[in-house]
Short mmCIF file of C-alpha atoms and ligand atoms in Angstrom, two decimals:
data_model
loop_
_atom_site.label_atom_id
_atom_site.label_comp_id
_atom_site.label_asym_id
_atom_site.label_seq_id
_atom_site.Cartn_x
_atom_site.Cartn_y
_atom_site.Cartn_z
CA MET A 14 45.60 9.77 76.79
CA SER A 15 47.61 12.07 79.02
CA PRO A 16 50.37 10.40 81.02
CA PHE A 17 49.36 12.53 84.02
CA ASP A 18 45.95 13.18 85.53
CA LEU A 19 46.14 16.84 86.45
CA GLY A 20 42.42 17.32 87.09
CA PRO A 21 40.09 19.86 85.46
CA LYS A 22 41.74 22.58 83.43
CA PRO A 23 41.74 25.96 85.23
CA ARG A 24 40.68 29.10 83.38
CA LEU A 25 43.45 31.30 82.01
CA GLY A 26 43.27 34.66 83.79
CA TYR A 27 42.03 37.85 82.06
CA THR A 28 40.77 36.00 78.99
CA ALA A 29 37.03 35.30 79.46
CA ASP A 30 35.90 38.53 77.87
CA PRO A 31 32.17 39.33 77.73
CA VAL A 32 32.82 42.93 76.57
CA GLU A 33 32.06 43.79 72.96
CA ARG A 34 34.57 46.50 72.29
CA LEU A 35 32.64 48.13 69.41
CA SER A 36 35.86 49.76 68.25
CA GLU A 37 34.07 51.04 65.14
CA ARG A 38 31.81 53.24 67.33
CA ARG A 39 34.55 54.95 69.36
CA SER A 40 34.50 58.04 67.14
CA ASP A 41 30.71 58.39 67.52
CA ALA A 42 30.51 60.85 70.44
CA GLU A 43 26.71 60.93 70.30
CA PHE A 44 26.49 57.15 70.68
CA LEU A 45 28.96 57.15 73.60
CA ALA A 46 27.08 59.99 75.33
CA GLU A 47 23.80 58.13 74.93
CA LEU A 48 25.29 54.94 76.44
CA ALA A 49 26.80 56.93 79.32
CA GLY A 50 23.45 58.63 80.01
CA ARG A 51 21.54 55.40 80.44
CA GLY A 52 20.78 53.89 83.84
CA ASP A 53 22.56 50.64 82.98
CA ALA A 54 25.92 52.32 82.25
CA GLY A 55 28.65 50.75 84.38
CA ALA A 56 32.24 51.63 85.20
CA TYR A 57 35.39 49.99 86.51
CA VAL A 58 37.38 52.37 88.67
CA VAL A 59 41.15 52.71 88.93
CA CYS A 60 42.83 54.93 91.53
CA GLY A 61 46.60 55.19 91.05
CA ASP A 62 47.79 51.59 90.66
CA LEU A 63 44.84 50.16 92.57
CA VAL A 64 41.39 48.98 91.56
CA VAL A 65 38.38 50.14 93.58
CA LEU A 66 35.89 47.42 94.61
CA ARG A 67 32.58 47.73 96.41
CA GLN A 68 32.35 45.40 99.38
CA GLY A 69 28.96 43.77 99.88
CA GLN A 70 27.24 40.85 101.57
CA ALA A 71 27.51 38.75 98.41
CA GLY A 72 31.20 39.53 97.85
CA ASN A 73 33.18 42.24 96.10
CA ASP A 74 31.74 44.02 93.09
CA PRO A 75 34.14 45.91 90.80
CA LEU A 76 31.36 47.32 88.61
CA PHE A 77 29.90 50.66 89.74
CA ALA A 78 26.99 52.53 88.23
CA LEU A 79 28.68 55.18 86.09
CA THR A 80 27.26 58.10 88.08
CA GLN A 81 28.32 56.46 91.34
CA ALA A 82 31.85 55.96 90.01
CA GLN A 83 32.01 59.61 88.96
CA GLY A 84 31.01 60.63 92.49
CA LEU A 85 33.84 58.76 94.25
CA ALA A 86 36.52 61.35 93.53
CA PRO A 87 37.50 63.82 90.77
CA VAL A 88 37.67 61.95 87.43
CA ARG A 89 41.01 62.21 85.61
CA GLU A 90 40.26 60.02 82.57
CA THR A 91 37.38 58.05 81.07
CA VAL A 92 37.67 55.34 78.43
CA PHE A 93 34.94 53.46 76.61
CA LEU A 94 35.58 49.74 77.12
CA GLY A 95 32.60 48.51 75.11
CA THR A 96 29.20 47.05 75.91
CA VAL A 97 27.82 44.00 77.71
CA GLY A 98 24.31 43.07 76.64
CA GLY A 99 23.97 46.54 75.13
CA ALA A 100 24.92 48.35 78.35
CA GLY A 101 27.91 50.69 78.23
CA ARG A 102 31.05 49.78 80.13
CA PHE A 103 33.60 52.44 80.96
CA GLY A 104 36.97 52.57 82.67
CA ILE A 105 37.50 55.55 84.94
CA ALA A 106 40.69 56.84 86.52
CA ILE A 107 40.00 58.91 89.60
CA ASP A 108 42.41 61.27 91.36
CA ALA A 109 45.17 59.17 92.94
CA GLY A 110 45.44 61.73 95.72
CA GLU A 111 42.17 60.36 97.09
CA ILE A 112 43.55 56.85 97.76
CA GLU A 113 43.80 57.21 101.54
CA ALA A 114 40.36 58.82 101.87
CA LEU A 115 38.79 56.02 99.82
CA LYS A 116 40.66 53.31 101.74
CA ALA A 117 39.09 54.66 104.92
CA LYS A 118 35.59 53.95 103.61
CA THR A 119 34.32 50.64 104.99
CA ASP A 120 32.18 49.85 101.95
CA LEU A 121 35.15 50.05 99.55
CA LEU A 122 38.19 47.87 99.02
CA LEU A 123 41.21 49.21 97.12
CA THR A 124 43.63 46.55 95.99
CA ASP A 125 45.89 45.58 93.09
CA LEU A 126 44.72 43.63 90.07
CA ARG A 127 47.15 40.76 90.66
CA SER A 128 45.68 40.10 94.13
CA ILE A 129 42.18 40.34 92.69
CA ALA A 130 42.98 37.56 90.21
CA VAL A 131 45.11 35.34 92.48
CA GLN A 132 42.76 35.53 95.44
CA GLY A 133 39.60 35.34 93.33
CA LEU A 134 38.24 38.56 94.86
CA VAL A 135 35.69 39.20 92.07
CA GLU A 136 33.67 37.05 89.67
CA THR A 137 35.88 35.96 86.75
CA GLN A 138 33.60 37.63 84.19
CA HIS A 139 35.00 41.00 85.32
CA LEU A 140 38.71 40.18 85.03
CA SER A 141 39.13 40.84 81.34
CA ALA A 142 37.38 44.23 81.48
CA LEU A 143 39.43 45.15 84.54
CA ALA A 144 42.60 44.27 82.63
CA GLU A 145 41.45 46.36 79.67
CA ALA A 146 40.60 49.35 81.88
CA LYS A 147 43.75 49.14 83.98
CA ALA A 148 46.11 48.85 81.00
CA VAL A 149 44.64 51.69 78.92
CA LEU A 150 44.21 54.02 81.91
CA HIS A 151 47.84 53.35 82.90
CA TRP A 152 48.86 54.37 79.38
CA HIS A 153 46.89 57.63 79.63
CA ALA A 154 48.41 58.46 83.01
CA ARG A 155 51.94 58.17 81.61
CA HIS A 156 51.46 59.52 78.09
CA ARG A 157 49.85 62.88 78.60
CA PHE A 158 52.40 64.80 76.57
CA CYS A 159 53.24 64.47 72.89
CA ALA A 160 56.30 62.28 72.34
CA ASN A 161 57.04 64.31 69.20
CA CYS A 162 56.82 67.92 70.41
CA GLY A 163 56.10 67.85 74.13
CA ALA A 164 52.69 69.60 74.03
CA LEU A 165 49.83 68.45 76.22
CA THR A 166 47.71 66.00 74.21
CA ARG A 167 43.95 65.44 74.40
CA THR A 168 41.94 62.25 74.66
CA VAL A 169 39.77 61.35 71.64
CA GLN A 170 38.05 58.26 70.20
CA GLY A 171 36.47 57.21 73.48
CA GLY A 172 39.89 57.09 75.12
CA TRP A 173 41.65 55.03 72.44
CA ARG A 174 43.80 57.80 70.99
CA ARG A 175 45.53 60.99 72.14
CA ASP A 176 45.90 63.80 69.64
CA CYS A 177 48.46 66.57 69.77
CA PRO A 178 46.94 70.02 69.10
CA ALA A 179 50.38 71.51 68.34
CA CYS A 180 51.86 69.09 65.77
CA ALA A 181 48.81 66.92 64.91
CA ALA A 182 50.56 63.68 65.90
CA GLN A 183 48.26 60.85 66.93
CA HIS A 184 49.23 58.53 69.78
CA PHE A 185 47.72 55.10 70.41
CA PRO A 186 47.71 52.93 73.55
CA ARG A 187 50.57 50.44 73.52
CA THR A 188 50.70 46.77 74.30
CA ASP A 189 54.16 45.38 74.97
CA PRO A 190 54.73 41.86 73.61
CA VAL A 191 56.48 39.47 75.98
CA VAL A 192 57.54 35.94 75.05
CA ILE A 193 57.13 33.32 77.76
CA MET A 194 58.47 29.89 76.94
CA LEU A 195 59.13 26.39 78.08
CA ALA A 196 62.33 24.94 76.66
CA ILE A 197 62.03 21.17 76.32
CA ASP A 198 64.77 18.56 76.19
CA GLY A 199 62.94 15.27 75.65
CA GLU A 200 61.45 14.32 79.02
CA ARG A 201 62.83 17.38 80.80
CA CYS A 202 61.89 21.04 80.76
CA LEU A 203 63.67 24.21 81.81
CA LEU A 204 62.20 26.30 84.63
CA GLY A 205 63.54 29.40 86.33
CA ARG A 206 63.09 31.33 89.54
CA GLN A 207 63.18 35.06 90.15
CA SER A 208 64.08 36.20 93.65
CA ARG A 209 60.69 37.96 93.97
CA PHE A 210 58.81 34.66 93.45
CA ALA A 211 57.07 32.98 96.38
CA LYS A 212 59.31 30.42 98.11
CA GLY A 213 59.57 27.19 96.14
CA MET A 214 57.78 28.51 93.05
CA TRP A 215 59.26 27.93 89.58
CA SER A 216 58.04 29.20 86.24
CA CYS A 217 58.79 29.60 82.54
CA LEU A 218 61.46 32.02 81.37
CA ALA A 219 60.17 35.23 79.80
CA GLY A 220 61.31 38.47 78.23
CA PHE A 221 60.25 41.40 76.06
CA VAL A 222 60.22 41.12 72.29
CA GLU A 223 62.60 43.71 70.87
CA PRO A 224 61.94 46.00 67.89
CA GLY A 225 62.68 44.25 64.60
CA GLU A 226 62.55 40.79 66.17
CA THR A 227 60.27 37.82 65.50
CA ILE A 228 58.55 35.98 68.34
CA GLU A 229 60.66 32.91 67.54
CA ASP A 230 63.93 34.82 67.69
CA ALA A 231 62.90 36.51 70.95
CA VAL A 232 62.26 33.05 72.49
CA ARG A 233 65.71 31.86 71.36
CA ARG A 234 67.50 35.03 72.45
CA GLU A 235 65.92 35.20 75.92
CA THR A 236 66.52 31.49 76.63
CA LEU A 237 70.14 31.85 75.60
CA GLU A 238 70.60 35.09 77.59
CA GLU A 239 68.99 33.88 80.79
CA ALA A 240 69.99 30.22 80.89
CA GLY A 241 72.69 29.68 78.22
CA ILE A 242 70.50 27.21 76.36
CA VAL A 243 70.36 27.23 72.54
CA CYS A 244 66.88 26.55 71.15
CA GLY A 245 65.81 25.35 67.71
CA ARG A 246 62.16 25.02 66.82
CA VAL A 247 59.61 27.26 68.51
CA ALA A 248 55.89 26.47 68.63
CA TYR A 249 53.23 29.03 69.53
CA PHE A 250 50.82 27.90 72.26
CA ALA A 251 48.48 30.73 73.33
CA SER A 252 48.50 34.34 74.50
CA GLN A 253 47.29 36.23 77.57
CA PRO A 254 46.69 39.92 78.28
CA TRP A 255 48.93 40.82 81.20
CA PRO A 256 48.06 44.28 82.57
CA PHE A 257 51.27 44.77 84.60
CA PRO A 258 51.29 47.36 83.36
CA MET A 259 50.28 46.64 79.73
CA SER A 260 51.80 43.52 78.24
CA LEU A 261 50.68 40.68 76.02
CA MET A 262 52.19 37.35 77.06
CA ILE A 263 52.93 35.14 74.05
CA GLY A 264 53.25 31.56 75.24
CA CYS A 265 55.54 29.14 73.35
CA HIS A 266 57.24 25.78 73.61
CA ALA A 267 60.85 25.62 72.41
CA GLN A 268 63.09 22.77 71.40
CA ALA A 269 66.33 22.81 73.42
CA LEU A 270 69.39 21.98 71.31
CA THR A 271 71.90 22.19 74.18
CA THR A 272 71.63 21.22 77.85
CA GLU A 273 74.49 22.88 79.71
CA LEU A 274 73.09 25.71 81.85
CA LYS A 275 74.73 29.10 82.27
CA VAL A 276 72.33 31.10 84.42
CA ASP A 277 72.33 34.90 84.26
CA ARG A 278 72.10 35.68 87.97
CA SER A 279 71.17 39.31 87.32
CA GLU A 280 67.93 38.08 85.71
CA LEU A 281 67.25 34.85 87.58
CA GLU A 282 67.88 33.49 91.06
CA ASP A 283 68.21 30.04 89.50
CA ALA A 284 67.25 27.88 86.53
CA ARG A 285 67.40 24.14 86.13
CA TRP A 286 66.05 21.13 84.28
CA PHE A 287 63.05 19.33 85.75
CA ALA A 288 61.87 15.83 84.88
CA ARG A 289 58.28 15.43 83.76
CA ASP A 290 57.05 13.56 86.85
CA GLU A 291 58.65 16.14 89.13
CA VAL A 292 56.87 18.97 87.29
CA ALA A 293 53.58 17.06 87.48
CA ALA A 294 54.02 16.83 91.26
CA MET A 295 54.66 20.60 91.36
CA VAL A 296 51.49 21.35 89.37
CA LEU A 297 49.50 19.05 91.65
CA ARG A 298 51.15 20.65 94.71
CA LYS A 299 52.39 17.24 95.85
CA HIS A 300 56.13 17.78 95.45
CA PRO A 301 58.06 16.26 98.40
CA ASP A 302 60.12 19.47 98.84
CA GLY A 303 57.08 21.74 98.52
CA LEU A 304 58.09 23.07 95.09
CA THR A 305 55.27 24.49 92.96
CA ALA A 306 54.67 25.63 89.39
CA THR A 307 53.23 29.09 88.89
CA HIS A 308 49.60 29.99 89.69
CA PRO A 309 46.84 28.59 87.38
CA PHE A 310 45.63 32.07 86.33
CA ALA A 311 49.00 32.73 84.64
CA ILE A 312 49.80 31.39 81.18
CA ALA A 313 53.04 29.75 82.37
CA HIS A 314 50.95 27.21 84.26
CA HIS A 315 49.06 26.37 81.06
CA ILE A 316 52.22 26.14 78.94
CA ILE A 317 53.72 23.69 81.44
CA ARG A 318 50.50 21.73 81.70
CA ALA A 319 50.13 21.39 77.93
CA TRP A 320 53.57 19.79 77.82
CA LEU A 321 52.77 17.45 80.71
CA GLU A 322 49.46 16.41 79.16
CA SER A 323 50.89 15.78 75.73
CA ASP A 324 51.11 12.09 74.96
CA GLN A 325 53.78 12.56 72.34
CA SER A 326 57.08 14.27 72.08
CA PHE A 327 56.70 18.02 71.38
CA PHE A 328 59.63 18.23 68.97
ZN1 ZN B 115 52.96 67.19 69.21
#
């Protein structure tokens, strides 16, 4: 029995994925061409850092017919995302120079993927495919040249590899692992604030995993760096694709071994310990000072909630 009634569990953003990636078919150009030629082929469209949505009576639709997507503006890159019910799904990057012209069209809405998720601008079934498209198209836009020899590379494997014609190097889309953790000291947890956060909002600490480092060590290092807290045991909770621009958030709980804070002000505006009932009030948006915990679509909310809802000590 949870000590707090926090209501129904919200869905973790970007994770309800109906797309079958069919990664084993990416090298089958004939298969991809056949999918693309069918009337049910659909595409998600990215223009610069924005996603293009079609505005309609029933709400916003991010899924265009493939031919319609190709007609919006010159296509810079196409990736095969997979299939839904046998129908092909593609991600398309169109010429970013067309942003203003497209914004002027009353039937289109160009906005960023974070706003789409936070404001619930599209049906949740599209969020995972949008994250997939946005992240891999971002990688293409910034990795056009061979990191080994500098030659212009070409897209192969349905958009999941770039090959160098000069030195034969193969380049694959990256995902950057980020640890995001809640340090726990008995009935208290450690939350931090970045200056860019909305007023009154607190969240878990987070940081990139470095080369040659385990997830556990990254959790300990980042918590020590940012807040001066030494952590012992680390327990994995869950992960979340985070297409800003192309990360994987790895959610953990960590056992705090020390309690004296030393906040790195270059990383955080503030960090402090919060009692369990205070955090519950933040999650429920009933805190007397208007403090809140991060938005339910982000994994930090779920990491915090799992601790609140646990009826036994985590460590
Ligand atoms: Zn090369």
